Coordinates of C-alpha atoms and ligand atoms in Angstrom, one line a residue:
X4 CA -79.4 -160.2 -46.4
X5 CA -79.1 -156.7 -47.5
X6 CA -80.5 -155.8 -51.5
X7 CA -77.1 -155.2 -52.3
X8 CA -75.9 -158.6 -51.6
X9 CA -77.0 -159.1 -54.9
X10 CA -73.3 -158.4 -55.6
X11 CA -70.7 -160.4 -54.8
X12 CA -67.6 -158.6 -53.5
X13 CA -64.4 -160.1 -54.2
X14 CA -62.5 -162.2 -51.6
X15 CA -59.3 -160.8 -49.7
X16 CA -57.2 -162.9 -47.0
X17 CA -56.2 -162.7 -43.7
X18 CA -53.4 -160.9 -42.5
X19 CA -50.8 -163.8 -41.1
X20 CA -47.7 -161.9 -40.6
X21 CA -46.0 -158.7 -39.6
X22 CA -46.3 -155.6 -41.9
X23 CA -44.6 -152.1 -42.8
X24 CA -46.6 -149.8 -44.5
X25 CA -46.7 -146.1 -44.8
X26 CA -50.6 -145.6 -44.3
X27 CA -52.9 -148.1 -42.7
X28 CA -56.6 -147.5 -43.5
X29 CA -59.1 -149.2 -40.4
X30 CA -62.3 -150.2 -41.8
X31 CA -63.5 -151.3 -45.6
X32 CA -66.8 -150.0 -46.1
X33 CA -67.6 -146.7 -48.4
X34 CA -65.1 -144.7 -46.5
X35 CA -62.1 -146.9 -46.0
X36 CA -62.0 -148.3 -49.7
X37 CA -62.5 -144.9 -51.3
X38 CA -59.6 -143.6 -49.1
X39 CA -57.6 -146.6 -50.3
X40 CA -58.5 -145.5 -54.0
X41 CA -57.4 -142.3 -53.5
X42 CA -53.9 -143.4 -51.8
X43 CA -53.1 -146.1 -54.3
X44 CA -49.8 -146.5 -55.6
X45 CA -49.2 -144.7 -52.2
X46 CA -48.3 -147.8 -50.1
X47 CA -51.2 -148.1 -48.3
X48 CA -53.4 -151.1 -47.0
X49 CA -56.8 -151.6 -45.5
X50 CA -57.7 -154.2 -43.0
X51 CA -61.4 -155.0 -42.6
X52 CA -62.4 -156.9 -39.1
X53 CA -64.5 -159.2 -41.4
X54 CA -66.1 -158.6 -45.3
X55 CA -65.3 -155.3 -47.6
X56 CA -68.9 -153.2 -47.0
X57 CA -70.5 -155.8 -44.3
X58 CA -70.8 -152.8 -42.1
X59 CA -73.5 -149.9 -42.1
X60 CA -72.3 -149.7 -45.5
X61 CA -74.4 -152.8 -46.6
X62 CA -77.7 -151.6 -45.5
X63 CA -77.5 -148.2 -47.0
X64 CA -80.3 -147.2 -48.8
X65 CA -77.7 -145.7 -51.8
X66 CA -79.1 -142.3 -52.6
X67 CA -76.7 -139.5 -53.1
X68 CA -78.1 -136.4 -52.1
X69 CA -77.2 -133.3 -50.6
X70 CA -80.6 -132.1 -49.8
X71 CA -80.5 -133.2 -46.3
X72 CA -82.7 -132.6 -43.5
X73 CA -80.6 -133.5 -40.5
X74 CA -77.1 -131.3 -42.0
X75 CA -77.8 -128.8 -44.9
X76 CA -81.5 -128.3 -44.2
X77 CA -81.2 -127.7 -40.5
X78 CA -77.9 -125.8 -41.4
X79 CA -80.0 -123.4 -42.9
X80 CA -83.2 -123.3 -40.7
X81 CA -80.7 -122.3 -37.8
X82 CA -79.7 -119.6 -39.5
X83 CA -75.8 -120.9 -40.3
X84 CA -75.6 -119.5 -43.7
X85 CA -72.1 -119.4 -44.0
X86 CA -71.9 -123.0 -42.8
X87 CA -74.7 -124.8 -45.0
X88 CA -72.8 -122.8 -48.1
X89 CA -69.6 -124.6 -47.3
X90 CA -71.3 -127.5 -46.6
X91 CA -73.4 -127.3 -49.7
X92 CA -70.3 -127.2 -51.6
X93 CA -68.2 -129.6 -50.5
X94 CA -71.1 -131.9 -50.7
X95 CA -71.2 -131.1 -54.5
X96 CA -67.5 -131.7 -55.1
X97 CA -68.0 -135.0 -53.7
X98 CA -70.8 -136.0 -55.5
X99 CA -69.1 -134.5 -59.1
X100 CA -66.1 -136.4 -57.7
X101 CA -67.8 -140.0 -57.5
X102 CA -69.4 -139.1 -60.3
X103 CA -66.4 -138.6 -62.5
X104 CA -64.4 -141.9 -60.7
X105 CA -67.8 -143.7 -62.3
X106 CA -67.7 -142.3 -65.9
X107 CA -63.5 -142.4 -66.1
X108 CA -63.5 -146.1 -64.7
X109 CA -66.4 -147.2 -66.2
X110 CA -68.4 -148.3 -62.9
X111 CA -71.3 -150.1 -63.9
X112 CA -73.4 -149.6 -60.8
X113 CA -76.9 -148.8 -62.1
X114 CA -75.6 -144.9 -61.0
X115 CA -78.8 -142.7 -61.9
X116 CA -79.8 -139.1 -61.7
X117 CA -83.3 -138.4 -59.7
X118 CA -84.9 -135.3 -58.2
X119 CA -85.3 -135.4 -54.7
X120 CA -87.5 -133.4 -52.4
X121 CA -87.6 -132.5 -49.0
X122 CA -91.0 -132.4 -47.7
X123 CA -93.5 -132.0 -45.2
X124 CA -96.7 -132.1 -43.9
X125 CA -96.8 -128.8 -42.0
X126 CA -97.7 -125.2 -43.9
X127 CA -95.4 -123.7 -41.6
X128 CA -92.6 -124.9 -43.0
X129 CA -93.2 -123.9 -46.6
X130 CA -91.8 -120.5 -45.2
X131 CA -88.5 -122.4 -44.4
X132 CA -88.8 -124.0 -47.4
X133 CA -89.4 -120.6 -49.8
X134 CA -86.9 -119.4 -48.3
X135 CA -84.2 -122.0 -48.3
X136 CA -85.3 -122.8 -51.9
X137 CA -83.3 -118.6 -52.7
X138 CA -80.9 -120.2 -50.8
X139 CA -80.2 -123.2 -53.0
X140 CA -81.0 -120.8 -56.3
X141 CA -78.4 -118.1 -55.0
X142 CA -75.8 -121.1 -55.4
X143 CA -76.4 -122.1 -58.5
X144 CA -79.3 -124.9 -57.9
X145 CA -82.1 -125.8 -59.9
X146 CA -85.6 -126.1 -57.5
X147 CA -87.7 -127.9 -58.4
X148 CA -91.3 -126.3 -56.5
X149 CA -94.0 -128.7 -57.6
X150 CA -94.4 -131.4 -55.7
X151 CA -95.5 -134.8 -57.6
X152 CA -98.6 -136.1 -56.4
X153 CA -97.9 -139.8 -55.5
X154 CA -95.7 -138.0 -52.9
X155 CA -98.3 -138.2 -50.0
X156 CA -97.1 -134.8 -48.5
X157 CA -97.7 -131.2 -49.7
X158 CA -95.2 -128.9 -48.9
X159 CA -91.8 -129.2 -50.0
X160 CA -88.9 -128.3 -52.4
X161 CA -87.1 -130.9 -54.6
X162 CA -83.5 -130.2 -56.5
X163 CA -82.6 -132.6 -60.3
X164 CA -78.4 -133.5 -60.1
X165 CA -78.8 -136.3 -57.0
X166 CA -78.5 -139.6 -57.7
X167 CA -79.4 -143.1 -56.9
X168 CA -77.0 -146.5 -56.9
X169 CA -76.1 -149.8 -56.3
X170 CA -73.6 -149.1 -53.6
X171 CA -71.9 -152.3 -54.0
X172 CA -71.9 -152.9 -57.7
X173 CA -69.7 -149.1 -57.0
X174 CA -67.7 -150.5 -54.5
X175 CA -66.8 -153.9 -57.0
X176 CA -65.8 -151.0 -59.5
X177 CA -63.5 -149.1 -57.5
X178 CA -61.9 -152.4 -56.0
X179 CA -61.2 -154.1 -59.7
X180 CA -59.2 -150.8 -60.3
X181 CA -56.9 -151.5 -57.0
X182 CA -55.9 -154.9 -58.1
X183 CA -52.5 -154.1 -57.0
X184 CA -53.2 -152.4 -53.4
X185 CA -52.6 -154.7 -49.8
X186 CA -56.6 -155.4 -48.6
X187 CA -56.8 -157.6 -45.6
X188 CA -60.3 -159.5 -44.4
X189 CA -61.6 -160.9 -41.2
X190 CA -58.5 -158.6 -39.8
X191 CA -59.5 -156.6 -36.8
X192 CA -57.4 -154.0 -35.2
X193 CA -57.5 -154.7 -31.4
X194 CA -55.1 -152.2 -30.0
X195 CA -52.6 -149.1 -31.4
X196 CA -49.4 -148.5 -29.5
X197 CA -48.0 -145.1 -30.5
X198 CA -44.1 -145.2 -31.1
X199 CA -42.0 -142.7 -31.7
X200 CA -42.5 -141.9 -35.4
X201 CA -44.5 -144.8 -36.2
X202 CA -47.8 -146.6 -35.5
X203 CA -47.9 -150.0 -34.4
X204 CA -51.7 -151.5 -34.7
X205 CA -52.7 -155.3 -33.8
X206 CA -54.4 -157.6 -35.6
X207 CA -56.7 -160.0 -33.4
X208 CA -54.6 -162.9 -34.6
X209 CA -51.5 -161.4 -33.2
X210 CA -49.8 -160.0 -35.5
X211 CA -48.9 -156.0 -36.1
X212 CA -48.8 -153.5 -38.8
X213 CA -46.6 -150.6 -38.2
X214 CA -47.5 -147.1 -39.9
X215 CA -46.2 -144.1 -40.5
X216 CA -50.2 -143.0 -41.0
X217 CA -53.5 -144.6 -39.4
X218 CA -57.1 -143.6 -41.3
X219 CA -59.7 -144.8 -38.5
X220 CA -62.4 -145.5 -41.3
X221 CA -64.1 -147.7 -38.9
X222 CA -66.1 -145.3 -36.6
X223 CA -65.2 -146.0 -33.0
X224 CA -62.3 -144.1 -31.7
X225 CA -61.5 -146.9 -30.0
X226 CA -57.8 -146.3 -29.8
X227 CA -59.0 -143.1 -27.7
X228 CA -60.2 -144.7 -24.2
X229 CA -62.0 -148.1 -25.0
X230 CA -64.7 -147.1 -22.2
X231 CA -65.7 -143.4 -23.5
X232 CA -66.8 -144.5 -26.7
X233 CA -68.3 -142.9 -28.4
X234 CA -67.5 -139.1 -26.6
X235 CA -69.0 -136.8 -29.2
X236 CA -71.6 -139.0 -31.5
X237 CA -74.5 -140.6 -30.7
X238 CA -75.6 -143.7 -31.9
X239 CA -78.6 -143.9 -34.1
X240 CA -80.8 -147.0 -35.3
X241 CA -82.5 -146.7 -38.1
X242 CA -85.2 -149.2 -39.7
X243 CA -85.8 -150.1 -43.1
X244 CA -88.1 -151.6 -45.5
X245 CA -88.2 -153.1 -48.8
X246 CA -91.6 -154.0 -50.8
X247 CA -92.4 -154.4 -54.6
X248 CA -94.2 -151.9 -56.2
X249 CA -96.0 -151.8 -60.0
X250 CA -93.4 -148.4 -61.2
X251 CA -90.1 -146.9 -60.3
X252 CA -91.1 -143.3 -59.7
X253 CA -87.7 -142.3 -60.4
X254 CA -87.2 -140.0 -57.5
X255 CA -86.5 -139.9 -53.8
X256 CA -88.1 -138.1 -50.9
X257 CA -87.5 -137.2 -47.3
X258 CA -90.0 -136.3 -44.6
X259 CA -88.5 -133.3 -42.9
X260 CA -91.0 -133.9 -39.3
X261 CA -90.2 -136.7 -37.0
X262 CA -89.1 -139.4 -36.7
X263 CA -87.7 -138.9 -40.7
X264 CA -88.3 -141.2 -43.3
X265 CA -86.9 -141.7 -46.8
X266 CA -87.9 -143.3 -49.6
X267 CA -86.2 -144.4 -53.4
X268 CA -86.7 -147.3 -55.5
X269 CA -84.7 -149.9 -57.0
X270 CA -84.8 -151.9 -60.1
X271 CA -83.7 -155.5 -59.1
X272 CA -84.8 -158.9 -60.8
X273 CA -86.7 -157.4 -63.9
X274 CA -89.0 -156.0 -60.8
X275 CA -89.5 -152.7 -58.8
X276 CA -89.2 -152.2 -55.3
X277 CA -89.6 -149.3 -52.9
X278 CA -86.9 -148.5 -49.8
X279 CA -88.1 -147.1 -47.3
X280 CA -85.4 -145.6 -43.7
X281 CA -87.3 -144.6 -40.9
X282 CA -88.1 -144.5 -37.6
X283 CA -85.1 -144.0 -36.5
X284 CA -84.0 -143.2 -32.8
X285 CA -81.2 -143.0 -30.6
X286 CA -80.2 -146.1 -29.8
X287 CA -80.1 -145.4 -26.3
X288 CA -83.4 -144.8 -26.3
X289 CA -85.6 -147.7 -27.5
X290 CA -85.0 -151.4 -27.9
X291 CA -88.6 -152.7 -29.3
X292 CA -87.3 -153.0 -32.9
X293 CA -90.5 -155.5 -34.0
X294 CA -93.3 -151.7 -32.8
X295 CA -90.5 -149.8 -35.0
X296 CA -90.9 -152.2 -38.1
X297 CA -94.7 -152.2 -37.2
X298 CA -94.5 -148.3 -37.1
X299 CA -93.1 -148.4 -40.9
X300 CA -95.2 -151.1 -42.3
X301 CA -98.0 -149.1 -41.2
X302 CA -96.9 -145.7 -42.6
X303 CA -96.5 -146.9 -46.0
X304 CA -99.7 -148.9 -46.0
X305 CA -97.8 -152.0 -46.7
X306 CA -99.0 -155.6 -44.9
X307 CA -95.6 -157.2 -43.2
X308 CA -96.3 -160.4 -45.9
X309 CA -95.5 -158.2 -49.1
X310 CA -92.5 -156.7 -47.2
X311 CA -89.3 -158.3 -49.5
X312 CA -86.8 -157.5 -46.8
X313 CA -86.0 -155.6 -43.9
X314 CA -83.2 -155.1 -41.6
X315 CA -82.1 -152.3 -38.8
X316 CA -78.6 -150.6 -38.7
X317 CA -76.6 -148.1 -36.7
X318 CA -75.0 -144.8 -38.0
X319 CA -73.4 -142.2 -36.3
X320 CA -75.0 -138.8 -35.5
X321 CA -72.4 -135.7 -33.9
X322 CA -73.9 -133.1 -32.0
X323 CA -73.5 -130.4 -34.2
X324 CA -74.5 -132.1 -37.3
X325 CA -70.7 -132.2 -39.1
X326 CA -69.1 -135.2 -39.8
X327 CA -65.7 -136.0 -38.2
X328 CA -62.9 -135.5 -40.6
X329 CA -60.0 -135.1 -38.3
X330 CA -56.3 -135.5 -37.8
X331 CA -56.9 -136.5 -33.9
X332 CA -53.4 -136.6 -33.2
X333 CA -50.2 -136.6 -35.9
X334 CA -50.4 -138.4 -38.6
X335 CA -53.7 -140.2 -37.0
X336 CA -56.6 -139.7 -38.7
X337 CA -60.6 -140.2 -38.3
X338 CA -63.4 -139.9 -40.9
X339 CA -67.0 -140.6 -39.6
X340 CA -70.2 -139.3 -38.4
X341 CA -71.7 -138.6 -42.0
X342 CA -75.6 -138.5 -39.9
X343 CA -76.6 -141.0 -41.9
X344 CA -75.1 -139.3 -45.1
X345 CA -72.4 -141.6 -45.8
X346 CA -72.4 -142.0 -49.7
X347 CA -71.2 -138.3 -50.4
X348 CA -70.0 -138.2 -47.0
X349 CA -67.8 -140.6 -47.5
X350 CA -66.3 -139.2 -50.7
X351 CA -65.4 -136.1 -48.6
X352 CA -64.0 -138.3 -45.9
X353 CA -61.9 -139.9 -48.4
X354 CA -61.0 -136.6 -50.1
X355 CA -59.7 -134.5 -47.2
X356 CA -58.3 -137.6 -45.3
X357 CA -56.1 -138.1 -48.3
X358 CA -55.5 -134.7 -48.6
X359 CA -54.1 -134.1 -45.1
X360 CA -51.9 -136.9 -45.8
X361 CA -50.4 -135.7 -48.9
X362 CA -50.9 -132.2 -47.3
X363 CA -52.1 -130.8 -50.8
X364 CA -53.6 -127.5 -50.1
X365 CA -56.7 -127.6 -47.6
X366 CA -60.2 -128.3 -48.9
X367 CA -62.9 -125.3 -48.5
X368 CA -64.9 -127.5 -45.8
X369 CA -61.7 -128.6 -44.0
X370 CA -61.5 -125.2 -42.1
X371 CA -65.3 -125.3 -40.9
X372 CA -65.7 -128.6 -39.7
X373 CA -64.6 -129.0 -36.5
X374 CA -65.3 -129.0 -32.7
X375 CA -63.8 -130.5 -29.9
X376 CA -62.7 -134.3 -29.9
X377 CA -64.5 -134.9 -26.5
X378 CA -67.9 -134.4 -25.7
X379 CA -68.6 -135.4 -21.9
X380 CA -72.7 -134.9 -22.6
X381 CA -72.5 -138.1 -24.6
X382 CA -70.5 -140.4 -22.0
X383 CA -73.2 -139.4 -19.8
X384 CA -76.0 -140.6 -22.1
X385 CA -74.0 -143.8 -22.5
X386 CA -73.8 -144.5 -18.7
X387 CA -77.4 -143.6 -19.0
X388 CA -78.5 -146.1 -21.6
X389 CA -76.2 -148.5 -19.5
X390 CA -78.3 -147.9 -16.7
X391 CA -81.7 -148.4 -18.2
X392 CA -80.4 -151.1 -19.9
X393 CA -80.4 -152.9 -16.7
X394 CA -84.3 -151.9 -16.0
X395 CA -85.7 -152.2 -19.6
X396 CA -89.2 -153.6 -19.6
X397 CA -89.2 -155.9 -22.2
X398 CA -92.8 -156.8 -22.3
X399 CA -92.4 -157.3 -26.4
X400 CA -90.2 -160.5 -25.9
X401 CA -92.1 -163.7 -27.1
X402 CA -93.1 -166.7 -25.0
X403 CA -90.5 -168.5 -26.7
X404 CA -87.5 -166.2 -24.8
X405 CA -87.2 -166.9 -21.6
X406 CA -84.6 -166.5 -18.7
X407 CA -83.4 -168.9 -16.3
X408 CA -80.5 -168.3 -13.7
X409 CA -77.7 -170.9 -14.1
X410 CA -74.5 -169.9 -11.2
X411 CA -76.3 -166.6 -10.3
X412 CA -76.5 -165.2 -13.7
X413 CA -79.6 -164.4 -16.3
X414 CA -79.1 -167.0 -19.1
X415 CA -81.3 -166.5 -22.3
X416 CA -83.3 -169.2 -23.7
X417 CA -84.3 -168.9 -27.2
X418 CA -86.6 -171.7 -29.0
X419 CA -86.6 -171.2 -32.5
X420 CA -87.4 -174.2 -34.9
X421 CA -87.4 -176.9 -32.3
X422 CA -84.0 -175.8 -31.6
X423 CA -82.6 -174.2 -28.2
X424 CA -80.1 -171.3 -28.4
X425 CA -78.3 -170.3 -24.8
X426 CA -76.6 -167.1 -24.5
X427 CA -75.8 -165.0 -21.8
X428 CA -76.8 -161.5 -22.6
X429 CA -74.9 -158.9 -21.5
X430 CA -72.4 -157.0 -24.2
X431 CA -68.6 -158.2 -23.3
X432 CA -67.8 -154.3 -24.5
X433 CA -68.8 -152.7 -21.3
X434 CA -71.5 -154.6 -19.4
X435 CA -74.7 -153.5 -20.6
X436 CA -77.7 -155.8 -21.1
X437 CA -78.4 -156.8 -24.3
X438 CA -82.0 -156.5 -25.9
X439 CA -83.4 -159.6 -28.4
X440 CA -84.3 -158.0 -32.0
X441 CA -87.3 -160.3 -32.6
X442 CA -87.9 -159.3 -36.0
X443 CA -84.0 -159.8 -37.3
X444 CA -83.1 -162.4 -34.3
X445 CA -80.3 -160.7 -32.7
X446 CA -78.4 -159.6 -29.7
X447 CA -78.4 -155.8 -29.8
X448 CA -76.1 -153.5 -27.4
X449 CA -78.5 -150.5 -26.0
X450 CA -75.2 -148.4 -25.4
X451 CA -73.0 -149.0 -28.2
X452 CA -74.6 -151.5 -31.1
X453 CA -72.5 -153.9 -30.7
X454 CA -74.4 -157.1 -32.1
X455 CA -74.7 -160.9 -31.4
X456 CA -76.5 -163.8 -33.4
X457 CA -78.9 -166.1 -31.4
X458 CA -76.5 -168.6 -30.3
X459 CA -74.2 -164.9 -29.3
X460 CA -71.6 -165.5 -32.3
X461 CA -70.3 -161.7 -32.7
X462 CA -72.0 -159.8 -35.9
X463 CA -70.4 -156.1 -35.3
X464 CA -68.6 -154.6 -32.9
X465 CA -67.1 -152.8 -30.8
X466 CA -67.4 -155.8 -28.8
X467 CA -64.4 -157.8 -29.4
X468 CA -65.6 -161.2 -29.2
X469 CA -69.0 -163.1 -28.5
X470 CA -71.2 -164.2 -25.8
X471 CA -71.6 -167.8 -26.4
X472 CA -72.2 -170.0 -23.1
X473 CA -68.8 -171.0 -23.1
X474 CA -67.8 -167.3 -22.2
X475 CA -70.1 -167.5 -19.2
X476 CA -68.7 -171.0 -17.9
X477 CA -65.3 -170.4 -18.7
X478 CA -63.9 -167.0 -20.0
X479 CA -60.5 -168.4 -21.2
X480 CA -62.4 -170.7 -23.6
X481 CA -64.5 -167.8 -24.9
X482 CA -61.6 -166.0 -25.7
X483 CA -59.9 -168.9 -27.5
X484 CA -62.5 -167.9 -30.0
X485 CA -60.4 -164.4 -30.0
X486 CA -57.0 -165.7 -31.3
X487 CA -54.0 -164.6 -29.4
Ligands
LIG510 C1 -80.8 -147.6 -42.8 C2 -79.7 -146.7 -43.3 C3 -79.9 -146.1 -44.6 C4 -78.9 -145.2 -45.1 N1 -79.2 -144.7 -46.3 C5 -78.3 -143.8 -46.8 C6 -78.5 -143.1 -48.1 O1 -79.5 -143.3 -48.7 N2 -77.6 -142.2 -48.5 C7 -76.5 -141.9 -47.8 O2 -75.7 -141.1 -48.2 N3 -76.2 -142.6 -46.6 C8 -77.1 -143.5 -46.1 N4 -76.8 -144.1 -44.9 C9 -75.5 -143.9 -44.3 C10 -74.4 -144.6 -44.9 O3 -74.8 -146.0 -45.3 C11 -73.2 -144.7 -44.0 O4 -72.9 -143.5 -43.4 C12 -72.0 -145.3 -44.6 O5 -72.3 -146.5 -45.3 C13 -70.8 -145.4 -43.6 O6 -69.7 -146.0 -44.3 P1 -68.4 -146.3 -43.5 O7 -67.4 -146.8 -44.4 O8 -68.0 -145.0 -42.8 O9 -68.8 -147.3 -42.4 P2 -69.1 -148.9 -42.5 O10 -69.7 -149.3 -43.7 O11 -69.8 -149.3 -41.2 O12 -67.6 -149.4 -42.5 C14 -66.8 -149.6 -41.3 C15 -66.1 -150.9 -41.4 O13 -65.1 -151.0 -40.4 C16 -65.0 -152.4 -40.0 N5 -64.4 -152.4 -38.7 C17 -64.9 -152.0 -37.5 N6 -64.0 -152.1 -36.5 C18 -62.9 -152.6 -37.1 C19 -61.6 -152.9 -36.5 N7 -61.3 -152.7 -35.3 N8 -60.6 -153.3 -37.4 C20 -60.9 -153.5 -38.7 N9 -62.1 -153.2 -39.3 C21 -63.1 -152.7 -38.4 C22 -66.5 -152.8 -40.0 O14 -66.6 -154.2 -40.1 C23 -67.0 -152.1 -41.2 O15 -67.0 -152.9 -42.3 C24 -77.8 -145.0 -44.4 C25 -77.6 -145.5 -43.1 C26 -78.5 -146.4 -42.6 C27 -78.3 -146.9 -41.2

C-alpha cells in the first residue's frame, strides 16, 4: 500500500477487440494520463498493463520542485549555465502549467505551496550554493538563505513557488475531465510491428491496436531490442519511509551529499506524517533492501515500530541527467527518465510529446535535450549486474528462505505464516537471479526491476509473465497464464 492509495482511481476495462486510433499512449501513470489530457478530443487512447498510476507513479513522494540536486543543481555545479537556464525554465512552465490545469478544472488534490531547500552538511558547498543562489536570482527566483532550524543541516539555499500534492487525488481530477477519451486496464503492449504508415501494437490478450502515433509513456524501450534494455538509463531504487510526526513543517528538503535523501509531510487522517526517499542506489548495485530501510530508520532517528509505511521503487536515471523526450523514430515517441523528477517532469513529457505530435512550434527545452538513443556503457553494466547476480552473497536472507534443488534447478522456499510459498527465482525477462526483498516480501530483478510476489505472481515488468512453479515444471502452462 502506497499513502496515496487513499484514493481510489476509477475503474477502466480491458481491451477485447481490435482497434484504430490515431495516437496510442503506452503506460497510465503521471506521464501517459497527462499526455492523454493534452490529446483529448484528439482520438487518442491509453492502455495500462494493469491499474492507472500502480507504477513508480504510486510511490512518489508528490513534491513538485525544480530545485533539484541530481538535474538543475548539478546542471549548475558543472558549470552548464546555458543548460540549467533552459532547464530551469521549462521546469517552471510545467509547474505553472499543472498548476493552472488544477485551478481551471478545479482539482482538489490537497495541491500546496512550500519552500524547499537544498542543503548540506559540508561548508564547502555553501560556495556552490552562494553562488548558484545569483544564479536562481538572475532568473527571476526568490532565495530564500536562512535555513530553519528543525532542518538538521546548515548550509543550504531554499526557493517559495514549489509545491506539495496528493498525486492521485490529481490524477482522479484530470481523469473525471476525460470522461469521453478510450482508457484500457490490465492491457499490456507485448510487441509493435512497424507498417508502412501505421503502427500495429499487441495486447497480451491478442488483440492489436493500429496507430498512426505511439507515446511509449511506460519507460522501457522495449519495442527497441527486448535484450538491450535499458541502453542509456540506469536503473535506480530508492527507499522510502513514512512516520507520524506532532506538526506539518510545511516545507520540503533535500540533502545534496550521498546517498540523497528527501523529506515533506503529509496531512492524512486528521494526523501528520513525515516522507522520507533515500538511500537510493543503482539497482545493479545492491540487493539488501531490509540494511537500506535500516539505514533510513536510523538517519531519521525513528524506531522501525512507529514507521506507518514503507515501500522501495525504481526510477529511471540517464547519464547525462536529461530526461528522454524523444521522437525515436516517425511518429514514435518516448517520454521518461525524469531522475526521479517525475511530477514536473512529467508535465514536460506530456507537453512536448504532444507538441511534436501536433507539431505546434518547438518548446525552448526541446532543442537541448538530447543525446544519442544508445548508450553501450549501460548494456555493459546490465550484463554486469547479470553476472553478479549469479554470485550475490545473500547472507541477509532469513532462516525461513531456503533453497532446495528439485530437476537440477535452485527452487525457493519461503515459510511465511505457517504457509509454504515455491518459486523458482530467476527473472523470465533475461535470466538473472532474482533477490528476496525481506522487508516488502518480493522477488526483485537485480538487472531490470522487474518484480514478483512470494508465490512469483508478476507485480511490474518488463518481465512478461511470472515465475510460479508451474513455469519451472511446465513452461506452456506458465504461459497459459500469459493469454494468447
Ligand atoms: C521513492 C520515489 C519518490 C519519488 N518522489 C518524487 C517527488 O517527490 N517528486 C517528483 O517529481 N518525482 C518523484 N519521484 C519520481 C516520480 O514518481 C516518477 O518519475 C513518475 O511517477 C514517473 O511517472 P511515469 O508515468 O513516467 O511512470 P509510471 O508511473 O511508472 O507509469 C508507467 C506505467 O506504464 C505501465 N506499463 C509498463 N509496461 C507497459 C506495457 N507494456 N503496456 C502497457 N502499460 C505498461 C506500468 O504498469 C505503469 O503504470 C519519485 C520516485 C521514487 C521512486
Amino acid at each position: 500500500m502506497s499513502i496515496w492509495e487513499d484514493v481510489v482511481l476509477p475503474a477502466y476495462p480491458t481491451l477485447n477487440k481490435n482497434l484504430e486510433v490515431d495516437t496510442i499512449i503506452i503506460g497510465g501513470g503521471m506521464t501517459g494520463v497527462q499526455t492523454l489530457f493534452c490529446l483529448r478530443g484528439k482520438n487518442a487512447l491509453l492502455v495500462e498493463a494493469r491499474k492507472i498510476g500502480s507504477g513508480v507513479t504510486k510511490n512518489t513522494s508528490g513534491k513538485i520542485n525544480y530545485l533539484q540536486e541530481n538535474a538543475l543543481f548539478s546542471f549548475y555545479k558543472k558549470g552548464k549555465v546555458k543548460l540549467a537556464q533552459a532547464y530551469l525554465q521549462a521546469e517552471l512552465e510545467s509547474i505553472s502549467l499543472m498548476k493552472s490545469w488544477i485551478h481551471q478544472y478545479h482539482i482538489d488534490c490537497d495541491f500546496k505551496e512550500v519552500s524547499s531547500y537544498l542543503v548540506s552538511k559540508k561548508v564547502q558547498n555553501q560556495r556552490y550554493f552562494s553562488s548558484f543562489s545569483s544564479f536562481l536570482k538572475q532568473n527571476g527566483i526568490d532565495v530564500l538563505t536562512r535555513i530553519p532550524k528543525s532542518i538538521p543541516y546548515p548550509y543550504g539555499i531554499g526557493v517559495k513557488n514549489t509545491y506539495v500534492f496528493h498525486p492521485f487525488k490529481y490524477l482522479k481530477g484530470l481523469l473525471e475531465h476525460m470522461k469521453r477519451e478510450r482508457i484500457y486496464e490490465n492491457t499490456e503492449i507485448v510487441k509493435i510491428v512497424t507498417g508502412q504508415n501505421y503502427y500495429y501494437c499487441h495486447t497480451n490478450l491478442g488483440y492489436c491496436i493500429r496507430a498512426k502515433n505511439v507515446v511509449v509513456a511506460c519507460h522501457y524501450p522495449f519495442f527497441f531490442f527486448p535484450s538491450f534494455f535499458p541502453v542509456q538509463t540506469s536503473l535506480v531504487k530508492s527507499y522510502e519511509i513514512v512516520f507520524e510526526v506532532p506538526k506539518n513543517l510545511k516545507y520540503t528538503y533535500i540533502l545534496v551529499e550521498k546517498p540523497n535523501t528527501s523529506v515533506r509531510f503529509v496531512d492524512f487522517q486528521k494526523k501528520h506524517y513525515q516522507i522520507c526517499v533515500g538511500e537510493t542506489h543503482d539497482i545493479t548495485k545492491s540487493g539488501n533492501d531490509l540494511w537500506h530501510f535500516q539505514n533510513l530508520e536510523r538517519l531519521f532517528s525513528v524506531a522501525d515500530s512507529s514507521v506507518y509505511l514503507k515501500y522501495s521503487n525504481v526510477d529511471i536515471v540517464t547519464a547525462d541527467h536529461l530526461p528522454i523526450i524523444k521522437e525515436v523514430k516517425p511518429h514514435f515517441y518516448l517520454a521518461t527518465g525524469y531522475q526521479t523528477w517525475g511530477m514536473s517532469g512529467s508535465v514536460l513529457g506530456a507537453r512536448l510529446v504532444s507538441s511534436m505530435i501536433f507539431q505546434t512550434p518547438t518548446l525552448r527545452f526541446k532543442d537541448s535535450s538530447f543525446h544519442p538513443f544508445f548508450y553501450p556503457v549501460h548494456i555493459f553494466s546490465s550484463a554486469k549486474a547479470f553476472l553478479f547476480s549469479k554470485h550475490y552473497q545473500k547472507d541477509w536472507y532469513p532462516s525461513s528462505l531456503t533453497f532446495s534443488f528439485l530437476q537440477g534447478k535452485a527452487m525457493a522456499l519461503y515459510r511465511c505464516h505457517g504457509k509454504l510459498h515455491l518459486v523458482y527465482p530467476v527473472c523470465p525477462h533475461m535470466g538473472c537471479s532474482l533477490l528476496f526483498n525481506i522487508v516488502e516480501q518480493t522477488w526483485d530483478c537485480p538487472c531490470h526491476s522487474s518484480r514478483f510476489d512470494m508465490d512469483g505472481n508478476l507485480l511490474k515488468g518488463p518481465a512478461l509473465h511470472g515465475i510460479c512453479v508451474n513455469f519451472f515444471c511446465d513452461k506452456n502452462v506458465a504461459k497459459k497464464s500469459k493469454p494468447e
